[in-house]
Amino acid sequence: MGCCSGRCTLIFICTLQLVLALERQVFDFLGYQWAPILANFFHIIIVILGLFGTIQYRPRYIIVYTVWAALWVAWNVFIICFYLDVGGLSKDSDLLTFNISAHHSWWSEHGPGCVRREMPQAPGVRTTESHSYITVMGCLMDYQYIEVVHSSAQILVALLGFVYACYVVSAITEEEDSFDFIGGFDPFPLYHVNEKPSHLLLKPMYLST
């Protein structure tokens, strides 16, 4: 009963992680954040693997998910430090775009309440961009804090998934050990040891004339 409850909870957590990862992937695509896009892609694959392992009683797949959950927590801690300018990191750098482009988080211009004011190009000035923005005003929350909230939610769900994954692996392993102990996986159970071959039970019979 405990294993079933743990499996159901882990299935719910994995499903929630998929929803959160897909939501985050959409906005990272819109902001051309290539490093988070790759990380989200691997995250979605591993979560699907963990979900399959949970449904099909495959502890090895769940162990892979457990290891990834720890790495995913570390990645999101890095993202939080990046947007809060901790440890020499800067949210204004092009680190998350692999220095390919100067794009930043999609939320920097499209956050709640944000209003963009565009400046047309000056006559005779040619740039690679069709227009440039003067400023973004009226945002109810700075974009870096929106990214921090996203990463914090990812960390919280990943920690719950890590705990329940460890519990489910332990429960499945105990069930397999107990089943093996009573001979469930033994092709020659104990009760066959004392059985005698049928041909040994045959005794010669002689017909008397």
Coordinates of C-alpha atoms in Angstrom, one line a residue:
M1 CA 0.0 0.0 0.0
G2 CA 2.9 2.4 0.9
C3 CA 4.6 1.6 -2.4
C4 CA 1.4 2.2 -4.4
S5 CA 0.9 5.6 -2.6
G6 CA 4.5 6.6 -3.2
R7 CA 4.3 5.6 -6.9
C8 CA 1.1 7.6 -7.4
T9 CA 2.7 10.6 -5.8
L10 CA 5.9 10.3 -7.9
I11 CA 3.8 10.0 -11.0
F12 CA 2.0 13.2 -10.1
I13 CA 5.3 14.9 -9.4
C14 CA 6.8 13.8 -12.8
T15 CA 3.7 15.0 -14.6
L16 CA 3.9 18.4 -12.8
Q17 CA 7.6 18.6 -13.8
L18 CA 6.7 18.0 -17.4
V19 CA 4.1 20.8 -17.4
L20 CA 6.5 23.2 -15.7
A21 CA 9.4 22.3 -18.0
L22 CA 7.3 22.7 -21.2
E23 CA 6.1 26.1 -19.9
R24 CA 9.6 27.2 -19.2
Q25 CA 10.9 25.8 -22.5
V26 CA 8.4 28.0 -24.4
F27 CA 9.6 31.2 -22.8
D28 CA 13.2 30.3 -23.2
F29 CA 12.7 29.7 -26.9
L30 CA 11.0 33.1 -27.1
G31 CA 14.1 34.7 -25.4
Y32 CA 16.6 32.6 -27.4
Q33 CA 18.2 31.3 -24.2
W34 CA 20.1 28.4 -25.8
A35 CA 21.7 27.0 -22.6
P36 CA 18.4 26.7 -20.7
I37 CA 16.7 25.3 -23.9
L38 CA 19.2 22.4 -23.9
A39 CA 18.9 21.9 -20.2
N40 CA 15.1 21.8 -20.4
F41 CA 15.3 19.3 -23.3
F42 CA 17.4 16.9 -21.3
H43 CA 15.2 17.5 -18.3
I44 CA 12.1 16.6 -20.2
I45 CA 13.7 13.3 -21.5
I46 CA 14.8 12.2 -18.0
V47 CA 11.5 13.0 -16.4
I48 CA 9.7 11.0 -19.1
L49 CA 12.2 8.1 -18.3
G50 CA 11.5 8.4 -14.6
L51 CA 7.8 8.4 -15.3
F52 CA 8.0 5.3 -17.4
G53 CA 10.2 3.6 -14.7
T54 CA 7.7 4.4 -12.0
I55 CA 4.7 3.1 -14.0
Q56 CA 6.6 -0.1 -15.1
Y57 CA 8.4 -0.8 -11.9
R58 CA 11.9 -0.2 -13.3
P59 CA 14.1 0.9 -10.4
R60 CA 17.1 1.6 -12.7
Y61 CA 15.2 4.2 -14.6
I62 CA 14.0 5.8 -11.4
I63 CA 17.6 5.9 -10.1
V64 CA 18.6 7.8 -13.3
Y65 CA 15.8 10.2 -12.6
T66 CA 17.0 10.6 -9.0
V67 CA 20.5 11.5 -10.1
W68 CA 19.2 13.9 -12.6
A69 CA 16.9 15.5 -10.0
A70 CA 20.0 16.4 -7.9
L71 CA 21.8 17.9 -11.0
W72 CA 18.6 19.8 -11.9
V73 CA 18.6 21.4 -8.5
A74 CA 22.2 22.4 -9.0
W75 CA 21.4 23.9 -12.4
N76 CA 18.5 26.0 -11.1
V77 CA 20.7 27.2 -8.2
F78 CA 23.1 28.4 -10.8
I79 CA 20.3 30.2 -12.7
I80 CA 19.2 31.9 -9.5
C81 CA 22.8 33.0 -8.9
F82 CA 23.1 34.2 -12.5
Y83 CA 20.0 36.5 -12.3
L84 CA 20.8 37.8 -8.9
D85 CA 24.4 38.6 -9.9
V86 CA 25.9 36.3 -7.3
G87 CA 29.5 35.0 -7.4
G88 CA 30.8 37.2 -10.2
L89 CA 27.9 36.2 -12.5
S90 CA 25.9 38.9 -14.3
K91 CA 22.4 38.8 -15.8
D92 CA 23.5 41.2 -18.4
S93 CA 26.1 38.8 -19.9
D94 CA 25.5 36.6 -22.9
L95 CA 26.4 33.4 -21.0
L96 CA 23.0 31.7 -21.5
T97 CA 23.0 32.4 -25.2
F98 CA 26.5 31.0 -25.6
N99 CA 27.6 34.5 -26.7
I100 CA 25.8 33.9 -30.0
S101 CA 23.4 36.8 -29.6
A102 CA 22.6 39.6 -27.2
H103 CA 19.1 38.4 -26.3
H104 CA 18.0 38.3 -22.7
S105 CA 15.2 36.8 -20.9
W106 CA 11.8 37.1 -22.6
W107 CA 10.4 38.5 -19.4
S108 CA 12.7 41.5 -19.5
E109 CA 10.4 43.1 -22.1
H110 CA 7.2 41.2 -21.6
G111 CA 6.8 40.9 -17.9
P112 CA 3.5 41.7 -16.0
G113 CA 2.6 45.3 -16.6
C114 CA 5.6 46.1 -18.8
V115 CA 5.2 48.7 -21.5
R116 CA 7.8 49.0 -24.2
R117 CA 8.7 52.3 -25.8
E118 CA 10.3 51.9 -29.2
M119 CA 12.6 54.3 -30.9
P120 CA 12.7 54.3 -34.7
Q121 CA 16.1 54.2 -36.5
A122 CA 17.7 57.5 -37.2
P123 CA 17.9 58.5 -40.9
G124 CA 21.1 57.2 -42.5
V125 CA 21.8 54.8 -39.6
R126 CA 21.9 51.1 -40.4
T127 CA 21.9 48.5 -37.7
T128 CA 21.3 44.8 -37.6
E129 CA 18.1 45.3 -35.6
S130 CA 15.0 46.8 -37.2
H131 CA 14.5 48.9 -34.1
S132 CA 15.8 49.5 -30.6
Y133 CA 14.0 50.0 -27.4
I134 CA 14.4 53.1 -25.3
T135 CA 13.2 51.6 -22.1
V136 CA 10.7 49.2 -20.5
M137 CA 8.4 50.8 -18.0
G138 CA 5.6 49.9 -15.6
C139 CA 6.7 46.4 -14.8
L140 CA 5.1 45.0 -11.7
M141 CA 8.1 42.7 -11.1
D142 CA 11.6 42.8 -12.5
Y143 CA 12.3 40.1 -14.9
Q144 CA 15.2 38.6 -12.9
Y145 CA 12.8 37.9 -10.0
I146 CA 10.4 36.2 -12.3
E147 CA 13.2 33.9 -13.4
V148 CA 14.1 33.3 -9.8
V149 CA 10.6 32.3 -9.0
H150 CA 10.6 29.9 -11.9
S151 CA 13.8 28.3 -10.8
S152 CA 12.7 28.2 -7.2
A153 CA 9.6 26.3 -8.2
Q154 CA 11.7 23.9 -10.2
I155 CA 14.0 23.3 -7.2
L156 CA 11.0 22.6 -4.9
V157 CA 9.4 20.1 -7.2
A158 CA 12.7 18.4 -8.0
L159 CA 13.5 18.0 -4.3
L160 CA 10.1 16.4 -3.8
G161 CA 10.7 14.1 -6.8
F162 CA 14.1 13.2 -5.4
V163 CA 12.7 12.2 -2.0
Y164 CA 9.8 10.2 -3.4
A165 CA 12.0 8.6 -6.1
C166 CA 14.4 7.3 -3.3
Y167 CA 11.3 6.0 -1.4
V168 CA 9.9 4.2 -4.4
V169 CA 13.2 2.6 -5.4
S170 CA 13.6 1.4 -1.8
A171 CA 10.0 0.0 -1.7
I172 CA 10.4 -1.8 -5.1
T173 CA 13.7 -3.3 -4.1
E174 CA 12.3 -4.6 -0.8
E175 CA 9.3 -6.1 -2.6
E176 CA 11.7 -7.8 -5.1
D177 CA 13.9 -9.1 -2.3
S178 CA 10.9 -10.5 -0.3
F179 CA 9.5 -12.2 -3.5
D180 CA 12.9 -13.7 -4.2
F181 CA 13.2 -14.9 -0.6
I182 CA 10.0 -17.0 -0.9
G183 CA 11.2 -18.5 -4.2
G184 CA 9.4 -16.2 -6.6
F185 CA 12.4 -15.9 -8.9
D186 CA 13.8 -19.4 -8.3
P187 CA 13.2 -21.7 -11.3
F188 CA 13.7 -24.7 -8.9
P189 CA 11.7 -23.9 -5.7
L190 CA 12.5 -25.6 -2.5
Y191 CA 9.6 -27.9 -2.5
H192 CA 11.0 -29.6 -5.5
V193 CA 14.1 -30.8 -3.6
N194 CA 12.4 -33.7 -1.9
E195 CA 10.6 -34.8 -4.9
K196 CA 11.9 -38.0 -6.5
P197 CA 12.0 -38.7 -10.2
S198 CA 9.1 -40.6 -11.4
H199 CA 11.1 -43.4 -12.8
L200 CA 12.6 -44.2 -9.4
L201 CA 9.2 -44.9 -8.1
L202 CA 8.6 -47.7 -10.6
K203 CA 9.3 -51.1 -9.4
P204 CA 9.7 -54.1 -11.7
M205 CA 6.8 -56.5 -11.7
Y206 CA 7.0 -60.1 -12.8
L207 CA 4.1 -62.1 -14.1
S208 CA 3.7 -65.5 -12.5
T209 CA 2.6 -68.3 -14.6

